[in-house]
C-alpha positions as a printed Julia matrix, in Angstrom:
417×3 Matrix{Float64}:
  13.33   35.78  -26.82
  13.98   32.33  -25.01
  10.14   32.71  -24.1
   9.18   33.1   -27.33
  11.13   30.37  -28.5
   9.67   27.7   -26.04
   6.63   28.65  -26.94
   6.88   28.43  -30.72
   8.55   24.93  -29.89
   5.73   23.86  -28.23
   2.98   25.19  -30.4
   4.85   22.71  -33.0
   5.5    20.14  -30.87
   1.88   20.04  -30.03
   0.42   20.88  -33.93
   3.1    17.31  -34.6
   0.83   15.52  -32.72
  -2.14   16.25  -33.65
  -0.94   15.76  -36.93
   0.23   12.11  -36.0
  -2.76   11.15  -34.34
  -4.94   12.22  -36.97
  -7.34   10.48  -39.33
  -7.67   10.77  -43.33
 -10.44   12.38  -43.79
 -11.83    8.99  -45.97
 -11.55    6.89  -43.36
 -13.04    9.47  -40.92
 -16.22    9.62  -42.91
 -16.33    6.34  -44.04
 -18.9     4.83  -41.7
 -20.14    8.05  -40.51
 -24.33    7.58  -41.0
 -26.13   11.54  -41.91
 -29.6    12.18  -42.21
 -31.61   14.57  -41.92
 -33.97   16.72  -43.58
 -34.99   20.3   -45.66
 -38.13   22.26  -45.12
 -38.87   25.69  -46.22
 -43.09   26.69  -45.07
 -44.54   29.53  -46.65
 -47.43   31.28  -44.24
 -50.6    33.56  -44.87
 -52.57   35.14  -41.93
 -55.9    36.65  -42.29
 -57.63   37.6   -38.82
 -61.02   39.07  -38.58
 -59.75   42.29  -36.46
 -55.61   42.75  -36.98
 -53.08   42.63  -39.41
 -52.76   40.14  -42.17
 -49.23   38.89  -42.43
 -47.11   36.41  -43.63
 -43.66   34.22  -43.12
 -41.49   31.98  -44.25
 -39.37   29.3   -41.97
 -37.0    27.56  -43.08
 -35.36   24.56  -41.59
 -31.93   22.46  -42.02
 -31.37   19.42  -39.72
 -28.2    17.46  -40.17
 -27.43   14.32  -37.77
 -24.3    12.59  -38.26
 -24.34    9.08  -36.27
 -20.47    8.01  -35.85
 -19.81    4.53  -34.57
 -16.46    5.11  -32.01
 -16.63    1.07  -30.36
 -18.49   -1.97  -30.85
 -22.11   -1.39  -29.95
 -21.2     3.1   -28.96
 -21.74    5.47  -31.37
 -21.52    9.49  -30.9
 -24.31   11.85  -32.39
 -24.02   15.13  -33.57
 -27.39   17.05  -34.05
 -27.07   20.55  -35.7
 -30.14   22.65  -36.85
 -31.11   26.34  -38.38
 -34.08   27.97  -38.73
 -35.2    31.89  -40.07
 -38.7    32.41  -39.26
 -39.23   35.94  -40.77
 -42.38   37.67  -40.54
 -43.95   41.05  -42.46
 -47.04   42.09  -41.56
 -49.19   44.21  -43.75
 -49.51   47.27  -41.44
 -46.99   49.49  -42.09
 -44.88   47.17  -44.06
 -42.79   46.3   -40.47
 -40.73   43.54  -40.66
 -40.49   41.39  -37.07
 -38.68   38.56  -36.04
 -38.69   35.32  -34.22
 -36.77   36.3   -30.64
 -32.78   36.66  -30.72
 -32.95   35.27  -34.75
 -33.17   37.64  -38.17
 -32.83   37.38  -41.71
 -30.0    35.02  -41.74
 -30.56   31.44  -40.68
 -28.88   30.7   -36.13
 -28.29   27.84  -34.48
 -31.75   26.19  -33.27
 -30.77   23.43  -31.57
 -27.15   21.65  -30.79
 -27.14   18.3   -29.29
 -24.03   15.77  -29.06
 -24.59   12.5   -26.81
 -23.37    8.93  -26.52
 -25.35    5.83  -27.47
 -24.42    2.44  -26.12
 -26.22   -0.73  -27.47
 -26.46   -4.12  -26.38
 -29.06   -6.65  -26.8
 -32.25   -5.57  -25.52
 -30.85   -2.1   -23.64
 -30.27    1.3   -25.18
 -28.7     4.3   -23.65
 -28.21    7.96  -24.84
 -26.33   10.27  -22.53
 -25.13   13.8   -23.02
 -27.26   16.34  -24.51
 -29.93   14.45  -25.84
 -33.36   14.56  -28.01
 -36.32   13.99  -25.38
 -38.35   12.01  -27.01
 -41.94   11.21  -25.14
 -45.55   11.69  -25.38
 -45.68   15.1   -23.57
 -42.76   16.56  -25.69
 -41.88   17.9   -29.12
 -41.33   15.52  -31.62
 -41.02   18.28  -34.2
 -37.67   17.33  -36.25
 -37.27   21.22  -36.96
 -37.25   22.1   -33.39
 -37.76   18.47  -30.88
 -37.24   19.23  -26.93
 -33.88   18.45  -25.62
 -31.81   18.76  -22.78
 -28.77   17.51  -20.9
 -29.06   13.87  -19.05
 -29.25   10.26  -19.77
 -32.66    8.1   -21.12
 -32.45    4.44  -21.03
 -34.67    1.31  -22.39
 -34.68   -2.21  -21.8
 -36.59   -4.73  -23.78
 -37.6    -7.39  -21.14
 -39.3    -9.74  -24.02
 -42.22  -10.43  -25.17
 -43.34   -7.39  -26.4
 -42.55   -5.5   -23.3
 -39.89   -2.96  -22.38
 -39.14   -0.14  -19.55
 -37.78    3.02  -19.66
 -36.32    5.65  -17.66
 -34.13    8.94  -17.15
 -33.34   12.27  -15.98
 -32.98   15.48  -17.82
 -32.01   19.01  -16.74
 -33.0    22.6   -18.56
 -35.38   20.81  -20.85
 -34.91   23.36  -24.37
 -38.44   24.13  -26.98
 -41.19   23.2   -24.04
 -44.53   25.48  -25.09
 -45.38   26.1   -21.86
 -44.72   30.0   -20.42
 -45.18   29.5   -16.04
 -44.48   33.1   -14.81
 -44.44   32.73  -11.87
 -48.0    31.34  -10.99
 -49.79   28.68  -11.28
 -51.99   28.58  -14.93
 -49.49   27.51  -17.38
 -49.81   29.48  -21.34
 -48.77   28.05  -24.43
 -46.3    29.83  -26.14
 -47.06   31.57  -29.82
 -47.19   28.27  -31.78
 -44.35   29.45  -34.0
 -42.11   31.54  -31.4
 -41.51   28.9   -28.32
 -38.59   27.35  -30.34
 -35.84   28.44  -27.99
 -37.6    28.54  -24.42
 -35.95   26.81  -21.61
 -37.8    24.88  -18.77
 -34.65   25.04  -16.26
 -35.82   22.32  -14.13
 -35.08   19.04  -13.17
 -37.56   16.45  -15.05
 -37.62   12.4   -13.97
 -39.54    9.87  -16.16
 -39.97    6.31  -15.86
 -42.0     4.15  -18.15
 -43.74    0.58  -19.34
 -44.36    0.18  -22.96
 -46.16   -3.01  -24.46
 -46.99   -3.91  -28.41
 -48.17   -6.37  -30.55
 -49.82   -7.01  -33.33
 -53.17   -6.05  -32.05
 -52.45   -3.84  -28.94
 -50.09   -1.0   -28.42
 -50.18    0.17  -24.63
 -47.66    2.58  -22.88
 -47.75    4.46  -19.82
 -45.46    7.18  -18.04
 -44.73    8.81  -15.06
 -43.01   12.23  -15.04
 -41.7    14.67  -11.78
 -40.37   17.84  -12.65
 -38.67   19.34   -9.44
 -40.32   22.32   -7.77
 -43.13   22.55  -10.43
 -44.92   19.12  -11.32
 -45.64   16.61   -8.63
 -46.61   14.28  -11.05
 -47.68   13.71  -14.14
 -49.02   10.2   -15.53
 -49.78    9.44  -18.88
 -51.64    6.18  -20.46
 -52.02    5.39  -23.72
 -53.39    2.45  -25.86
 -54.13    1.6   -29.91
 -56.52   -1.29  -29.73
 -56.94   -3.36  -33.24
 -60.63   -4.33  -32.78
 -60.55   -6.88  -35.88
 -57.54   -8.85  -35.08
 -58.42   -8.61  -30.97
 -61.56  -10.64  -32.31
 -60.02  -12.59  -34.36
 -62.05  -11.28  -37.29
 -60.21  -11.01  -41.1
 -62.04   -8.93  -43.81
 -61.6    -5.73  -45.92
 -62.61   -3.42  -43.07
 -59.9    -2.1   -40.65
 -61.15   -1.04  -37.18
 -58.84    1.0   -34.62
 -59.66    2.35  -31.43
 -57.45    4.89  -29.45
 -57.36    6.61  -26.07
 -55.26    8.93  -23.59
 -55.53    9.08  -20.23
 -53.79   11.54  -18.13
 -53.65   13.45  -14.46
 -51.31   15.56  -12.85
 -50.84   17.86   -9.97
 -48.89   20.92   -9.59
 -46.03   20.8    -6.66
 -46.74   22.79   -3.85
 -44.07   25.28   -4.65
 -46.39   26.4    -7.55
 -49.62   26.11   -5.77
 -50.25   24.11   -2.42
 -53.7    24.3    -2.94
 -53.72   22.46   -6.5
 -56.18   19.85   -7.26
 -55.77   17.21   -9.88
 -55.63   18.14  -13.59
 -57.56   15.37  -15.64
 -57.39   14.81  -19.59
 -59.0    12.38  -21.77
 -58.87   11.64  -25.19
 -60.24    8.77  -27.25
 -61.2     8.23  -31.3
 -62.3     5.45  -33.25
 -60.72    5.04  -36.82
 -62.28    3.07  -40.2
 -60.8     2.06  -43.34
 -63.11    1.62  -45.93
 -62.32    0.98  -49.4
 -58.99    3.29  -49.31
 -60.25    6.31  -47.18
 -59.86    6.37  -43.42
 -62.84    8.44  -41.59
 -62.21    9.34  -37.32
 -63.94   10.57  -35.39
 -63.31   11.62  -31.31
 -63.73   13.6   -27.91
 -61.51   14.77  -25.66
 -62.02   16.9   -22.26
 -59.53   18.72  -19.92
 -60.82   19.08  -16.55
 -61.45   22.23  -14.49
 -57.96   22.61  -12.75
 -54.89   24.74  -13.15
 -52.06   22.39  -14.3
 -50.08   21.31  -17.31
 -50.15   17.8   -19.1
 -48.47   17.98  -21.75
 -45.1    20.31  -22.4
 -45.7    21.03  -26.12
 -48.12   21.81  -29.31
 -45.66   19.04  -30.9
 -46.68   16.42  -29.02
 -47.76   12.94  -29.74
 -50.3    14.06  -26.97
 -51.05   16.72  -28.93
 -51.26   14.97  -32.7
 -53.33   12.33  -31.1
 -56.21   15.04  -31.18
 -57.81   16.91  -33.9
 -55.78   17.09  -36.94
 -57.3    20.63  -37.66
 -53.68   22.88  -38.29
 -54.72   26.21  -35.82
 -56.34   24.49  -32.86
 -55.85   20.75  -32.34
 -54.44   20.7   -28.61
 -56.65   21.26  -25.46
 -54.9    18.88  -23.01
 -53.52   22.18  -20.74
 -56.68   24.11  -21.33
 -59.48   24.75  -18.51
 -63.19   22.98  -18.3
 -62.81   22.28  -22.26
 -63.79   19.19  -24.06
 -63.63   19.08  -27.95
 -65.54   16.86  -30.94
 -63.39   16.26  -33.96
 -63.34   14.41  -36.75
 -61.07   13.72  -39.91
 -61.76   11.86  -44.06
 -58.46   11.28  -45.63
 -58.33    9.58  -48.79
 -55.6     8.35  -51.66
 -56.1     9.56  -54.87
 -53.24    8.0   -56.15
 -50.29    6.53  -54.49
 -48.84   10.12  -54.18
 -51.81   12.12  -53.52
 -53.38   12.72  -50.69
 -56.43   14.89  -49.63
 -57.33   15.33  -45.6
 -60.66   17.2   -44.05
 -60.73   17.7   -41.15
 -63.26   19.85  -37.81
 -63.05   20.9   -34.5
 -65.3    22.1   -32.06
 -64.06   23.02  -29.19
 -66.47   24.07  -25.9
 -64.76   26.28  -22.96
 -67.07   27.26  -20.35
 -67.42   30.64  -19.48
 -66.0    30.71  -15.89
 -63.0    28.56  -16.91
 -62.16   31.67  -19.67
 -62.35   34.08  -16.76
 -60.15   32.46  -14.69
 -57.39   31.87  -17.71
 -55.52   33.13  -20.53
 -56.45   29.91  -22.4
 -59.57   29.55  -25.37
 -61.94   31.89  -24.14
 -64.78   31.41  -26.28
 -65.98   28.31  -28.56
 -64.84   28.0   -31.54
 -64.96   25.76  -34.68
 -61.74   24.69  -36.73
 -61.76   23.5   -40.69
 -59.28   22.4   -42.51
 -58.26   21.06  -45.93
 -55.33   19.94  -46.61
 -53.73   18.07  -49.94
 -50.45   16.07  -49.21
 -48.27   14.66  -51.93
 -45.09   12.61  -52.63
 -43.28   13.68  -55.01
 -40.86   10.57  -54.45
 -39.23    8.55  -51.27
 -37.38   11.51  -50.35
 -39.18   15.33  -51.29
 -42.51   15.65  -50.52
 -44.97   19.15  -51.04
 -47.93   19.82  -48.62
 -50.68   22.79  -48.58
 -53.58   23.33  -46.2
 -56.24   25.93  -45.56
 -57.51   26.33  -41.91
 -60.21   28.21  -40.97
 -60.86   29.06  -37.23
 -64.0    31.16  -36.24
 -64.31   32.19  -32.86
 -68.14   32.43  -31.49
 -66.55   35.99  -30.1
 -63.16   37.37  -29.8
 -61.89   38.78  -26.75
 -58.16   39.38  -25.67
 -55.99   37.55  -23.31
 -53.59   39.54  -20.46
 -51.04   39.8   -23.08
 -52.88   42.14  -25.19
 -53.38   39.85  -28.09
 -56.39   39.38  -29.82
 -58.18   35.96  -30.41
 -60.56   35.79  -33.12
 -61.85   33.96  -36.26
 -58.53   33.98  -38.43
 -57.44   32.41  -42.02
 -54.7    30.33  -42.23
 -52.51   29.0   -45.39
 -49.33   27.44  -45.36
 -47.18   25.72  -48.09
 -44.94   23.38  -47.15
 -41.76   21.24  -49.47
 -40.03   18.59  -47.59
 -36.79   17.02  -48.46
 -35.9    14.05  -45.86
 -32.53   12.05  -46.38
């Protein structure tokens, strides 16, 4: 009885105190900043040889920025997401891995930001935020570490950090050394339980926007270096009129650490496009080529890598594939201030030997895809494409799955706050 009695004593001795030290729940959430964002994406799948299906995924992000000191604040990051799939044979249902029906936990990050100045710190489990990672709001890469920038002046700042069991990275290993991307809507959830460094040099102004990084991820990248520049031809030449000029282009190598393969060569990627704006509709056109070497570049089909290619929906990304170069090219124009319609084709080229050798492409193929955006004000926005891919033949990679020409449509409403 005595035991029970301390122990009742304490539990209220302690529940007093957090009682005392507590804080109204107005002035808790008075200069707590949320924001966030809504998205529910309706799918429709029709392959040339397999089952039509479609999905919807859903979305909720909620990030609640609390200032704790003069220049620290503490984010919270919570997400959800359902992706639910029904195919048309045999009316199966199946899911995205370990998630069902009801809405789980995506992603959970909490980290500490400290500003002063020019430098800016996040430590804790953070968003990774760089061009080889997913930038995806629904499902961005993260892991636990610390990123830090300095703006030196003049335009010009450095970077730099270190991140552990990096979470959503597309890219499956197994064991060997040709890297597969994960099932464009499935890798949300995979883990690359490694050790990643990065280091970088960003530059902008008005004319020229130039960045460059360096990345070592223990035990499975030696390196991998990424450049990147957005050149303003106009203003670089001092020219003014009603024509807008902008050239872009990625370079990027890595090599594979000898615990993967010792034998590796280096993995090359380019990537460059030239964009006009005429009279209210921007036209682009470019080429990029990955070279004939086993290796990764970037970590994700989310990528700013990645978006700076094609903007065809299905394929867009060729940066990991083998002896593949691709010719794309985009029209988007403003109808009205809210309406927006996009074309956009890809043509990509893989070499026979290269789709031997890998689970990648395979076979040429050709992307199309039309796509109408529009704002329906500041906040909710609606989006539809159709995308069709056609595949010179199919064929089907180790995993038993079958690439071939396919239909795509997806429906998209967007609420950001």
């Amino acid at each position: 009885k005595m035991l029970k009695k301390l122990s009742l004593a304490a539990l209220v001795a302690m529940g007093s105190m957090s009682l005392a030290n507590a804080t109204p729940l107005t002035e808790a959430i008075k200069n707590v900043n949320l924001s966030g964002m809504l998205r529910i994406r309706f799918y429709n799948e029709k392959p040339e040889n397999g089952n039509n299906w479609t999905a919807w995924r859903t979305n909720a992000v909620f990030i609640f920025k609390v200032p704790v000191a003069e220049n620290i604040n503490f984010v919270f990051r919570n997400s959800t997401q359902t992706f639910l799939k029904h195919t048309e044979s045999g009316d199966t249902i199946t899911y995205n891995p370990g998630q069902g029906v009801d809405s789980t936990m995506s992603n959970n990050l909490l980290f500490m930001n400290y500003h002063q100045d020019g430098f800016n710190a996040i430590a804790g489990k953070i968003p990774v935020a760089t061009p080889i990672t997913s930038v995806d709001p629904a499902t961005p890469t993260h892991g636990a570490g610390a990123i830090a920038t300095y703006s030196v002046g003049n335009g010009f700042t450095v970077a730099g950090g270190f991140v552990t069991a990096m979470k959503n990275v597309a890219v499956n290993w197994n064991g060997g050394a040709t890297p597969t991307k994960a099932d464009n809507y499935h890798y949300t959830g995979s883990v690359l339980n490694k050790d990643t460094y990065v280091v970088a040099g960003i530059y902008g102004n008005d004319a020229v926007k130039a960045q460059a990084w360096y990345f070592h991820v223990e035990n499975l990248l030696k390196y991998d270096v990424i450049a990147s520049a957005d050149l303003d031809l106009l203003k670089l030449a001092n020219m003014q009129n009603d024509y807008d000029v902008q050239f872009h282009v990625d370079y990027a190598a890595s090599e594979l650490d000898d615990a993967v393969d010792p034998n590796a060569d280096t993995k090359n990627f380019w990537n460059v496009n030239v964009k006009g704006t005429v009279a209210g509709a921007d036209l682009r056109v470019g080429y990029a080529y990955s070279s004939d070497d086993d290796g990764a570049i970037d970590l994700s089909i989310d990528s700013p890598l990645a978006y700076s290619q094609a903007k065809t929906q299905q394929y867009y990304d060729i940066a990991d594939e083998r002896d593949c170069d691709m010719i794309y090219a985009d029209a988007s124009y403003n109808f009205t201030p809210a309406l927006k319609g996009t074309l956009a084709y890809a043509h990509v080229d893989t070499s026979d030997d290269a789709a031997k050798r890998s689970d990648n492409l395979g076979s040429d193929l050709n992307d199309y895809t039309v796509q109408v955006d529009y704002a329906y004000n500041k906040k909710l926005s609606f989006q539809a494409y159709y995308d069709y891919a056609d595949f010179d033949k199919s064929w089907t990679d180790s995993n038993g799955k079958i690439h071939d020409s396919n239909s795509e449509v997806r429906l998209q409403a967007l609420y950001k706050f």
